[in-house]
PDB file of N, CA and C and ligand atoms in Angstrom:
ATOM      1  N   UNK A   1     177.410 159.246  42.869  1.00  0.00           N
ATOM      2  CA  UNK A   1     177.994 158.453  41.795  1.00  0.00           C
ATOM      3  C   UNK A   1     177.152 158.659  40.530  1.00  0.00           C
ATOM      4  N   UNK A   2     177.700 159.180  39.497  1.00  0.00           N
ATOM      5  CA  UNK A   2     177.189 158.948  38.260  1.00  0.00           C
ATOM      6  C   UNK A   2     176.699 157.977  37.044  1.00  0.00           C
ATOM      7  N   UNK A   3     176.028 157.938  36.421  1.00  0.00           N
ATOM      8  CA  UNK A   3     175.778 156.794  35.732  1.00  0.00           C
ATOM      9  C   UNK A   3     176.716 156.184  34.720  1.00  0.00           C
ATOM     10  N   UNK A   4     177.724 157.162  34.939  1.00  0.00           N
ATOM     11  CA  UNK A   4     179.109 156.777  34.073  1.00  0.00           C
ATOM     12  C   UNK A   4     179.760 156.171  34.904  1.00  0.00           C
ATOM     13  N   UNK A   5     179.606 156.649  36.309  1.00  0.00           N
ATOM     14  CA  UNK A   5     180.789 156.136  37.040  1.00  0.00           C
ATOM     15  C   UNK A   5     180.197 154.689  37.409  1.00  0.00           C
ATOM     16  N   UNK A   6     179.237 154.609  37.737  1.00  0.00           N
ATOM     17  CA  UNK A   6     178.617 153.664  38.253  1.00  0.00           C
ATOM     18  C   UNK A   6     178.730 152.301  37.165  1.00  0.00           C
ATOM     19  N   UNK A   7     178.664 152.458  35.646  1.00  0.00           N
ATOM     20  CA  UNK A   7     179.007 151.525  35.013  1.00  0.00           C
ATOM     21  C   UNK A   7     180.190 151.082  34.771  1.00  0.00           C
ATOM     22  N   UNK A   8     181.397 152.263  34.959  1.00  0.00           N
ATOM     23  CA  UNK A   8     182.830 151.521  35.079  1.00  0.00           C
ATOM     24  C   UNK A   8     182.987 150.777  35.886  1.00  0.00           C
ATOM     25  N   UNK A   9     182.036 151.014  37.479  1.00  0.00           N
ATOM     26  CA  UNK A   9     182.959 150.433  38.646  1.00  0.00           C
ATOM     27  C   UNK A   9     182.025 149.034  38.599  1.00  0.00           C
ATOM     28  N   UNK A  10     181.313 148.964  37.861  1.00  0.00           N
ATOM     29  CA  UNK A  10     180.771 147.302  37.795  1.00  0.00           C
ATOM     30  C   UNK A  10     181.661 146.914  36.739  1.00  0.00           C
ATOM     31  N   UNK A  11     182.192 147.301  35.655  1.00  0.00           N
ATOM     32  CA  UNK A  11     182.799 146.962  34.270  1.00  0.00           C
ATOM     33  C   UNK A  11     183.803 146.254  35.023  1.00  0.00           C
ATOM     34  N   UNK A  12     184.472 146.990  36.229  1.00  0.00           N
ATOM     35  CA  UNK A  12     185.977 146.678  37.018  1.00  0.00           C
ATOM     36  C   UNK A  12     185.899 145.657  37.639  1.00  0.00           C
ATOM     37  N   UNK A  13     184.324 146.191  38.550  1.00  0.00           N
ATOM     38  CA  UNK A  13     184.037 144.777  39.267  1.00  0.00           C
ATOM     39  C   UNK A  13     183.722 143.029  38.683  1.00  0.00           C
ATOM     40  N   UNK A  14     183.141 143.195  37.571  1.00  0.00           N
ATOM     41  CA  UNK A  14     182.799 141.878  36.704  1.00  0.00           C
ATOM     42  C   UNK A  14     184.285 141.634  35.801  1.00  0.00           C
ATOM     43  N   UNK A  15     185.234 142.011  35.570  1.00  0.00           N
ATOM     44  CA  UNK A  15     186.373 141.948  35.129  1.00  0.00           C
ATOM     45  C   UNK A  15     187.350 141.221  36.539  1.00  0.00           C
ATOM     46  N   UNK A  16     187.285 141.697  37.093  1.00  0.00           N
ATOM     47  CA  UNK A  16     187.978 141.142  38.417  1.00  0.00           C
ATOM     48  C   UNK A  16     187.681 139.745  38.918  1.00  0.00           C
ATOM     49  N   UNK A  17     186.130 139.941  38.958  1.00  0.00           N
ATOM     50  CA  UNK A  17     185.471 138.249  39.593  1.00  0.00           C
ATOM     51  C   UNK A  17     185.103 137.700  38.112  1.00  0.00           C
ATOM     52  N   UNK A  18     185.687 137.684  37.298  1.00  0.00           N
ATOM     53  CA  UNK A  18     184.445 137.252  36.173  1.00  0.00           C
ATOM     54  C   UNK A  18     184.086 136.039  36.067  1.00  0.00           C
ATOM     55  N   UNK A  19     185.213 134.727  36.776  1.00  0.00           N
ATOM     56  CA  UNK A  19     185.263 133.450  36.671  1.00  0.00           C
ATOM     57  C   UNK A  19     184.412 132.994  37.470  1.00  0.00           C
ATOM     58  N   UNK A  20     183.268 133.750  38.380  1.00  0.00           N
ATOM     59  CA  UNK A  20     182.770 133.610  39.318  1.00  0.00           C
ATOM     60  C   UNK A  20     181.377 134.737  39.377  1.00  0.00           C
ATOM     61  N   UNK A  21     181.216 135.431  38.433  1.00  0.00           N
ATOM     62  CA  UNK A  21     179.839 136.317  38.809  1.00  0.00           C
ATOM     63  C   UNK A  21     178.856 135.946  37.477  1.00  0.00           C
ATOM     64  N   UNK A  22     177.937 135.920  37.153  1.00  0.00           N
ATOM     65  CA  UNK A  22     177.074 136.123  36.737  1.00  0.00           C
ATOM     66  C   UNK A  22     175.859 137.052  36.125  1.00  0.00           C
ATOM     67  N   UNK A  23     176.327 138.062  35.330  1.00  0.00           N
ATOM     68  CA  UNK A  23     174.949 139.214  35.627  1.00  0.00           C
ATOM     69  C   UNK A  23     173.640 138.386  35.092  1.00  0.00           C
ATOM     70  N   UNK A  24     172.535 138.841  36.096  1.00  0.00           N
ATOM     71  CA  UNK A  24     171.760 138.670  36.087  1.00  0.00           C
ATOM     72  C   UNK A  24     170.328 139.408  35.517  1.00  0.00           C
ATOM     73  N   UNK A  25     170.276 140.359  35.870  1.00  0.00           N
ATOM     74  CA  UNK A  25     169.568 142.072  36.184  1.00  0.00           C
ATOM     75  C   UNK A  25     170.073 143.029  36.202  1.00  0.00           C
ATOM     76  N   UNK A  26     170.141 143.769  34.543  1.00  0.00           N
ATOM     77  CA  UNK A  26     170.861 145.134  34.911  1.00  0.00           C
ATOM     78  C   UNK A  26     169.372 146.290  34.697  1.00  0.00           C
ATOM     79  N   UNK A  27     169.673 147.075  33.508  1.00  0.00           N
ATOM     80  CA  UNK A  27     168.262 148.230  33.218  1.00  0.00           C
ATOM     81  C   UNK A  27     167.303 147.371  32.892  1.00  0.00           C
ATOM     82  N   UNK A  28     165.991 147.982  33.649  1.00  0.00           N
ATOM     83  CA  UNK A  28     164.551 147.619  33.295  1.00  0.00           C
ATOM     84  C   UNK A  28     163.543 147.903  33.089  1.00  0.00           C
ATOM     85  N   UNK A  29     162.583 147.446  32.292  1.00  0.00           N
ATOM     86  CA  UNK A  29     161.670 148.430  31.558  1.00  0.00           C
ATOM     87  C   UNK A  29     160.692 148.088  32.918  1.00  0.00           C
ATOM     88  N   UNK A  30     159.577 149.451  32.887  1.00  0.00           N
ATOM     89  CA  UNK A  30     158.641 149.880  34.267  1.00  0.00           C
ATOM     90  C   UNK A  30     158.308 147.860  34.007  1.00  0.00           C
ATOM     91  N   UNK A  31     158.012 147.125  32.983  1.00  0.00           N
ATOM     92  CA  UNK A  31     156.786 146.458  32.942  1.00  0.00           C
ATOM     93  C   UNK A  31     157.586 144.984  33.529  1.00  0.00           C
ATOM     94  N   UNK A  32     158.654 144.834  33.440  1.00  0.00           N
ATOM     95  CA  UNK A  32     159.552 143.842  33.971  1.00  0.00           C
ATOM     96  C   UNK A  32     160.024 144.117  34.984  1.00  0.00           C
ATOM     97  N   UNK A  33     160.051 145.543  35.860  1.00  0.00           N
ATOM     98  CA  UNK A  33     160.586 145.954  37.061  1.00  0.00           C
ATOM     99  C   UNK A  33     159.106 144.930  37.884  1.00  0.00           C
ATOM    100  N   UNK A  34     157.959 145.150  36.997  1.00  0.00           N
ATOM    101  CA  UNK A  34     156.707 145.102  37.775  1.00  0.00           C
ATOM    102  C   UNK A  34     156.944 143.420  37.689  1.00  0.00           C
ATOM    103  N   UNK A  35     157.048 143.130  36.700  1.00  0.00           N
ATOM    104  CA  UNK A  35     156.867 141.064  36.769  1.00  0.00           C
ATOM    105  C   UNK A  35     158.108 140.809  37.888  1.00  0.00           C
ATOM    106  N   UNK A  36     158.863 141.487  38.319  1.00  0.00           N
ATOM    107  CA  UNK A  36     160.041 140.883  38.958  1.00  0.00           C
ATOM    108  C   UNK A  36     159.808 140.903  40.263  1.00  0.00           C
ATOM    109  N   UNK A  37     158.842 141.837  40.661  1.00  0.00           N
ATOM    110  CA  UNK A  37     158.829 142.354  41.623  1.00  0.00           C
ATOM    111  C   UNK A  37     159.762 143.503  42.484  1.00  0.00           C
ATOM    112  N   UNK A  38     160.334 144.168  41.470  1.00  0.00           N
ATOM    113  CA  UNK A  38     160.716 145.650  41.844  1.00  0.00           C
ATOM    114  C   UNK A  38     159.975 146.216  42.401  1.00  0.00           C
ATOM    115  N   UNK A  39     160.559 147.351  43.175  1.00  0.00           N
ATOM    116  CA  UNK A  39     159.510 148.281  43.984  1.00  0.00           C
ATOM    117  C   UNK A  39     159.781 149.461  42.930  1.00  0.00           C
ATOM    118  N   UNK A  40     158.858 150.495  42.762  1.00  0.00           N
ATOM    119  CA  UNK A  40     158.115 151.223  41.840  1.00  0.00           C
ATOM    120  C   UNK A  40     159.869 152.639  41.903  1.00  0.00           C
ATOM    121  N   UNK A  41     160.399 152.423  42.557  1.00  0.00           N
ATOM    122  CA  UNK A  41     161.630 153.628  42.946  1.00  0.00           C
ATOM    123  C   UNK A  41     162.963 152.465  42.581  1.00  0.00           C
ATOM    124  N   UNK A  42     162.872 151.571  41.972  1.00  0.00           N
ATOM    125  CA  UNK A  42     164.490 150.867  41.701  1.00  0.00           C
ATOM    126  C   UNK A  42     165.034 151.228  40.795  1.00  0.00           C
ATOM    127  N   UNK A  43     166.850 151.353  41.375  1.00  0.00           N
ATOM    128  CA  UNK A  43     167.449 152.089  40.519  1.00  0.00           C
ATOM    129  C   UNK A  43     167.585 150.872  39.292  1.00  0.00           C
ATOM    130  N   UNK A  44     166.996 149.671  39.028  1.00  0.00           N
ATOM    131  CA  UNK A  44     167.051 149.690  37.937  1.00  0.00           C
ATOM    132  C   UNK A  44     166.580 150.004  36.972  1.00  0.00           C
ATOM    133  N   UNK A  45     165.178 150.701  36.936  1.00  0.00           N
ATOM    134  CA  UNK A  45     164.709 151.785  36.011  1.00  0.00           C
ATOM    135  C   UNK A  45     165.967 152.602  35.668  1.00  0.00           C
ATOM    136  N   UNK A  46     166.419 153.122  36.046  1.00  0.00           N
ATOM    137  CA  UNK A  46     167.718 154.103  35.631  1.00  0.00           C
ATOM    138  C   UNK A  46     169.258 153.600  35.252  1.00  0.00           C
ATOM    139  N   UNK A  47     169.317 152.379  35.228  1.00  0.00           N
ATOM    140  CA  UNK A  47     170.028 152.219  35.018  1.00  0.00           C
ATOM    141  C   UNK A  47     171.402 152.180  35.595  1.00  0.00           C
ATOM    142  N   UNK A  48     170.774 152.315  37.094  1.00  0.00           N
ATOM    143  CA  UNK A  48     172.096 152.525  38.310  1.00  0.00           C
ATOM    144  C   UNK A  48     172.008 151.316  39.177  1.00  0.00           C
ATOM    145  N   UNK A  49     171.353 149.717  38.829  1.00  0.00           N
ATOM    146  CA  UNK A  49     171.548 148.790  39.926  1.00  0.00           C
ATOM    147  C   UNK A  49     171.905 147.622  38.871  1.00  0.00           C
ATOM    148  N   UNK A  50     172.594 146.755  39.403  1.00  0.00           N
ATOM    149  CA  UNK A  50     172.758 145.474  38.683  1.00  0.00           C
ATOM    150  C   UNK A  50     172.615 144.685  39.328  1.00  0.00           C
ATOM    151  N   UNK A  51     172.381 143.171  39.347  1.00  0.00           N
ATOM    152  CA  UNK A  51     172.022 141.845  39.921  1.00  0.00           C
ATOM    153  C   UNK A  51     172.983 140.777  39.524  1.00  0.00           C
ATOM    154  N   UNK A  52     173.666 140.368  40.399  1.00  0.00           N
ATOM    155  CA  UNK A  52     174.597 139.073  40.209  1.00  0.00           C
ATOM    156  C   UNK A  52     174.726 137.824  40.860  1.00  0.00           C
ATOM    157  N   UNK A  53     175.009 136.928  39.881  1.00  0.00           N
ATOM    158  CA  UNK A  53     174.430 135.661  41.398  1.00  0.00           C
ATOM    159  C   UNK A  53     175.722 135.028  41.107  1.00  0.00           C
ATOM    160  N   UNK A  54     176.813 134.982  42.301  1.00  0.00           N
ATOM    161  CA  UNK A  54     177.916 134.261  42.403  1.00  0.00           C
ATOM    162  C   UNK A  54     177.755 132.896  42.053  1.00  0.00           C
ATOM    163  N   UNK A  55     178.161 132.226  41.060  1.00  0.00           N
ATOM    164  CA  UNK A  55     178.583 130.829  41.339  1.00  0.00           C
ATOM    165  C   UNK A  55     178.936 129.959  42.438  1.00  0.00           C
ATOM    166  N   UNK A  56     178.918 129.090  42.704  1.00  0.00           N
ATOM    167  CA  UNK A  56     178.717 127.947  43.774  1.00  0.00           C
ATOM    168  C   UNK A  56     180.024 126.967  42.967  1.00  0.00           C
ATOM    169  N   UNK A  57     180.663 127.226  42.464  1.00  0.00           N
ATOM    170  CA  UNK A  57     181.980 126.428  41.701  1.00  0.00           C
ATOM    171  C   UNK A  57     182.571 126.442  42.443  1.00  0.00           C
ATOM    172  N   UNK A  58     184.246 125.140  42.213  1.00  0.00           N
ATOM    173  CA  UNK A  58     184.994 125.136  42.942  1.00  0.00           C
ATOM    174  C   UNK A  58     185.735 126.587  43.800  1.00  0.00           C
ATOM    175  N   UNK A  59     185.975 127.402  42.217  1.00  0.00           N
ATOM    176  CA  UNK A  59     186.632 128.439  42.780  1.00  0.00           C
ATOM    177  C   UNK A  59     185.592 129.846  43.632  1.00  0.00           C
ATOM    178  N   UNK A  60     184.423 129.468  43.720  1.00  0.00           N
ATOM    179  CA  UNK A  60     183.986 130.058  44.277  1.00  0.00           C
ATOM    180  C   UNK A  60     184.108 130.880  46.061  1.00  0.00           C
ATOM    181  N   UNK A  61     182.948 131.826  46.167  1.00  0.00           N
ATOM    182  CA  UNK A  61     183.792 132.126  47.497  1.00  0.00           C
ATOM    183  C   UNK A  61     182.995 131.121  48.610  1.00  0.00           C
ATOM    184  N   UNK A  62     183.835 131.210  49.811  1.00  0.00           N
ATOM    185  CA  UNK A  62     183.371 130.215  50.540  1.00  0.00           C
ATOM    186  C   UNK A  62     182.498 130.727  51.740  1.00  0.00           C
ATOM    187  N   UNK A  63     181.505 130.139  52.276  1.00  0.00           N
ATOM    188  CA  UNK A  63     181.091 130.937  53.580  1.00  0.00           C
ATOM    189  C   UNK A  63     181.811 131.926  53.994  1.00  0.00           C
ATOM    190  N   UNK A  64     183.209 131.292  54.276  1.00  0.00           N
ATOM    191  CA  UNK A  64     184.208 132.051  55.687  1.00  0.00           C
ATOM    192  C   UNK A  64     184.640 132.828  54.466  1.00  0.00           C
ATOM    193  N   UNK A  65     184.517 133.352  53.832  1.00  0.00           N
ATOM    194  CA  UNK A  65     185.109 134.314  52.304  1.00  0.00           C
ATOM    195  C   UNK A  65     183.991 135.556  52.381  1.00  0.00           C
ATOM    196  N   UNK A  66     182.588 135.174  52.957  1.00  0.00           N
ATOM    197  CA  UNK A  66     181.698 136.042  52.792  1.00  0.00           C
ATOM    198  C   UNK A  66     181.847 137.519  53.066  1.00  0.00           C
ATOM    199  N   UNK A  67     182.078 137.427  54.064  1.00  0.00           N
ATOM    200  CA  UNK A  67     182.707 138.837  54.738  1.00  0.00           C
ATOM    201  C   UNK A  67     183.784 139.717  53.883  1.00  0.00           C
ATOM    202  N   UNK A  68     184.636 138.821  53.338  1.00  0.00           N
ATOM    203  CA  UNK A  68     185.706 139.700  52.317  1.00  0.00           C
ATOM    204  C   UNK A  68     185.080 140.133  50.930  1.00  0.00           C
ATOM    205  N   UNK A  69     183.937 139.463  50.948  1.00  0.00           N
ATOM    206  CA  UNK A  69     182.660 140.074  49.491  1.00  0.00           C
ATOM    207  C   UNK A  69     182.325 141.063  50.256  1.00  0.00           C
ATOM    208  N   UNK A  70     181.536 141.518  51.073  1.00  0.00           N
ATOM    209  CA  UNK A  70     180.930 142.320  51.680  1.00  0.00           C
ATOM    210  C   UNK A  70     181.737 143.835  51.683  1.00  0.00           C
ATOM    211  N   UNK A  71     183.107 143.308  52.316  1.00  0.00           N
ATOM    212  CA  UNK A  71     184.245 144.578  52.425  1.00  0.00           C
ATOM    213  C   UNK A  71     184.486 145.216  50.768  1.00  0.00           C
ATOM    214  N   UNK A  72     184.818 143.972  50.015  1.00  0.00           N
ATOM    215  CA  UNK A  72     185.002 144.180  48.728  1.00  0.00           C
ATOM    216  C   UNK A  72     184.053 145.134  47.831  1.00  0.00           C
ATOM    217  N   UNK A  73     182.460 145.229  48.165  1.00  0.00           N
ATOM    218  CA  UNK A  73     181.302 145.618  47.696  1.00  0.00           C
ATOM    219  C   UNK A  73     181.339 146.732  48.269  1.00  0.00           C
ATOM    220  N   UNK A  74     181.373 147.317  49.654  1.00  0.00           N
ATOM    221  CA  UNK A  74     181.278 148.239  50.461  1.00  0.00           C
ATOM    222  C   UNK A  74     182.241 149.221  49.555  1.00  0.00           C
ATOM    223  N   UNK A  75     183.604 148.917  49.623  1.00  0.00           N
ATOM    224  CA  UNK A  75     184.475 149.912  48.680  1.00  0.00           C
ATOM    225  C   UNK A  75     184.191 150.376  47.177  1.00  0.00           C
ATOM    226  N   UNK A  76     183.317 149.565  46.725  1.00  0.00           N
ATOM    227  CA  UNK A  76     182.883 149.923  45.417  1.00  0.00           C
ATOM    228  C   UNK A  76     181.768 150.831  45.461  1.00  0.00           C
ATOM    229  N   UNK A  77     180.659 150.294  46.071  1.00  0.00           N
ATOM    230  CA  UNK A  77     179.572 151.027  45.614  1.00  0.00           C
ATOM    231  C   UNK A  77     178.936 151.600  47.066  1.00  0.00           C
ATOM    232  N   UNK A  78     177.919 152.999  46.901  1.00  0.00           N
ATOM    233  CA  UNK A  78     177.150 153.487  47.900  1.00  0.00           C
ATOM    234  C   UNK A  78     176.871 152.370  48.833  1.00  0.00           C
ATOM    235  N   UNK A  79     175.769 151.655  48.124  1.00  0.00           N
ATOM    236  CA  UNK A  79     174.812 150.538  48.949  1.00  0.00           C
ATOM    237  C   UNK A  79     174.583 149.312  47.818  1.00  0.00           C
ATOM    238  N   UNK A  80     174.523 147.991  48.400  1.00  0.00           N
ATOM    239  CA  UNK A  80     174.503 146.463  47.970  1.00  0.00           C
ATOM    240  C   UNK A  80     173.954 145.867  48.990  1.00  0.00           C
ATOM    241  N   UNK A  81     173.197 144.747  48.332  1.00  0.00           N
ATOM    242  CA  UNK A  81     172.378 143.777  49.324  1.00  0.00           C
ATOM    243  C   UNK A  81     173.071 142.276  48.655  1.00  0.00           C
ATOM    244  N   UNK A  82     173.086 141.256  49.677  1.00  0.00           N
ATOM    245  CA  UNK A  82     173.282 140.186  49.428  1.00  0.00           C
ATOM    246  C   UNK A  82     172.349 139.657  50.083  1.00  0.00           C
ATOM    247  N   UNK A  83     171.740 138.288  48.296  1.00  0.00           N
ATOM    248  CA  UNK A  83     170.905 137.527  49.263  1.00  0.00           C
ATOM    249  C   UNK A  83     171.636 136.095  49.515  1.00  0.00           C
ATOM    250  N   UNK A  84     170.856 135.305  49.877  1.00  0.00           N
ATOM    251  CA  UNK A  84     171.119 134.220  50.378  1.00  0.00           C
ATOM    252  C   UNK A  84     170.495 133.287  49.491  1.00  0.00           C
ATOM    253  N   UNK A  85     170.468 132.292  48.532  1.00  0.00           N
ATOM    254  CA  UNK A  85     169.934 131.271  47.791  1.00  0.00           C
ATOM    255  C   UNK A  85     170.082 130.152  47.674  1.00  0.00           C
ATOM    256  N   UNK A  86     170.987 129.797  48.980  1.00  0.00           N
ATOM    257  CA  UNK A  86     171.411 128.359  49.134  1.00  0.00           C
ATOM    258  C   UNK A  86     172.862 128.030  49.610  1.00  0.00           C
ATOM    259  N   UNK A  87     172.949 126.696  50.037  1.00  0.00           N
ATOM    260  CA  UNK A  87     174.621 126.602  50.443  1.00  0.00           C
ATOM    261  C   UNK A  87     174.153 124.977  50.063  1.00  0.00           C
ATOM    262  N   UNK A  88     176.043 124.736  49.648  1.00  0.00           N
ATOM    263  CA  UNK A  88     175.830 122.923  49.428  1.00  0.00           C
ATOM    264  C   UNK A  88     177.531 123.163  49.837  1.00  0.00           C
ATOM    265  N   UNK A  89     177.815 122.133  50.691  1.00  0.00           N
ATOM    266  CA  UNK A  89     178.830 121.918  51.398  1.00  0.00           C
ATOM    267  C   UNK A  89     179.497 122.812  51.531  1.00  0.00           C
ATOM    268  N   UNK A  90     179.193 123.817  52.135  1.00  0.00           N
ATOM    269  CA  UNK A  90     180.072 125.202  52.500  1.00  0.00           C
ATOM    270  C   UNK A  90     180.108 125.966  51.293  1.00  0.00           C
ATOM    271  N   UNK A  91     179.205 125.881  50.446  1.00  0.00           N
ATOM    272  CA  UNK A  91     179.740 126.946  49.033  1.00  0.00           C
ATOM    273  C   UNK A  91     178.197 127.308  48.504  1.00  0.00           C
ATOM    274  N   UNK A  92     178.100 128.829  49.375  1.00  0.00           N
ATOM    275  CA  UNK A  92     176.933 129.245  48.944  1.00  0.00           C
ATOM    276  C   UNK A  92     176.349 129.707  47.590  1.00  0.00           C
ATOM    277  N   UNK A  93     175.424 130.093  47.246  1.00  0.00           N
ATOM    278  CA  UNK A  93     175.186 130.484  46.272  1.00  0.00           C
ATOM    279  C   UNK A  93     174.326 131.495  46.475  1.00  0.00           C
ATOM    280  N   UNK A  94     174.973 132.741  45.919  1.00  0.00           N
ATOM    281  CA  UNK A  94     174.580 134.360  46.525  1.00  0.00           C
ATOM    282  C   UNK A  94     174.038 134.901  45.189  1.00  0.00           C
ATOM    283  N   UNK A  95     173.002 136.232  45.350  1.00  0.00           N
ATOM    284  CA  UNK A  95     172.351 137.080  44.765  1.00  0.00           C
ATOM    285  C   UNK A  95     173.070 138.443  45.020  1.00  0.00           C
ATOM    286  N   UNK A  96     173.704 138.947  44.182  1.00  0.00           N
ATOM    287  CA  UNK A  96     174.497 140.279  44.862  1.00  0.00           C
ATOM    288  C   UNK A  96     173.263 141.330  44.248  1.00  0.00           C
ATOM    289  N   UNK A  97     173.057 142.195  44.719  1.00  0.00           N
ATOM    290  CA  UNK A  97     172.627 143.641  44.169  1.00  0.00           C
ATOM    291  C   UNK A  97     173.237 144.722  44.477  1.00  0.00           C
ATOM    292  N   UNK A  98     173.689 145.482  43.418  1.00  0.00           N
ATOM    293  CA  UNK A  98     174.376 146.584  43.818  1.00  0.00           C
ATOM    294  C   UNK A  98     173.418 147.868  43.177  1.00  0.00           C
ATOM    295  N   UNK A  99     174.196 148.763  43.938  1.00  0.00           N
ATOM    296  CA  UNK A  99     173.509 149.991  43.646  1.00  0.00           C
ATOM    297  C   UNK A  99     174.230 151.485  43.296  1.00  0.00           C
ATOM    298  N   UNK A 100     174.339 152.193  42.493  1.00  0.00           N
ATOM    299  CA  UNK A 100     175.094 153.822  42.433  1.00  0.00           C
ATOM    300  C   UNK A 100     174.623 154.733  43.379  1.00  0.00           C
ATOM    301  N   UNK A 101     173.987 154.705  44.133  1.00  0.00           N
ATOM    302  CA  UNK A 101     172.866 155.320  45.000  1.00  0.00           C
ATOM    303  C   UNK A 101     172.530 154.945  46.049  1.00  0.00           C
ATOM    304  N   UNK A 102     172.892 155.892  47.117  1.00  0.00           N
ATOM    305  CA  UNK A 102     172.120 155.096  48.850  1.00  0.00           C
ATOM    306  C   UNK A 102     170.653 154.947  48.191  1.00  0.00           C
ATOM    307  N   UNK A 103     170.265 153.981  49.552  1.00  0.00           N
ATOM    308  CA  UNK A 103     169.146 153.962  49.527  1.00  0.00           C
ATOM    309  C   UNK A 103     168.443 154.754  50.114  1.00  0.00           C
ATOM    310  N   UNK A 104     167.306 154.980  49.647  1.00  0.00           N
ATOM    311  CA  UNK A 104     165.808 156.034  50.330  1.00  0.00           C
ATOM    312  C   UNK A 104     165.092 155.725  51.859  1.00  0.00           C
ATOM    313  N   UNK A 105     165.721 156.958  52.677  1.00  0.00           N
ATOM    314  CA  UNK A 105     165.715 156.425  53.828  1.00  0.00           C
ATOM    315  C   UNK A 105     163.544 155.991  54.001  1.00  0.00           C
TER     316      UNK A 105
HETATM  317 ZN1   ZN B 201     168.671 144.398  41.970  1.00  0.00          ZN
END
């Protein structure tokens, strides 16, 4: 995936969920990769990872919804991590990271 391509298919992706995502973390300089605790190889130095933290709103997704994020992410990009940052009555509140790029085995 290219760094062209890689910014449309988030442009598509944050257009789609927008009532519901957040960017958080997109490109970063070496010295904020370092305060964040990046590891020294993240594609956000390059400009190929972004960070999103789903909302916890009504219309948000729900636990039992999680899995259809996951499928949803999988079709977009190489590789994505979801974290975990909390749940309040069934409506979590997620850290997405995506990536243009497998990861380094
Ligand atoms: Zn990230």
């Amino acid at each position: 995936m290219t760094a062209e391509v890689f910014d449309a298919t988030c442009r598509e992706f944050e257009a789609t969920y927008v009532d519901r995502l957040t960017l958080t973390s997109g490109i970063r300089s070496t010295d904020h990769n370092q305060a964040v605790g990046g590891v020294a190889t993240s594609k956000h130095l390059i400009g190929m990872a972004r960070d999103y933290v789903v909302e916890s709103k009504e219309s948000g997704w729900t636990v039992e919804a999680l899995e259809g994020l996951e499928t949803i992410l999988s079709d977009l990009f190489p590789s994505f991590k979801l974290y975990h940052l909390g749940a309040s009555v069934g409506r979590p509140t997620i850290q997405i990271h995506v990536q243009g790029a497998p990861y380094a085995p």
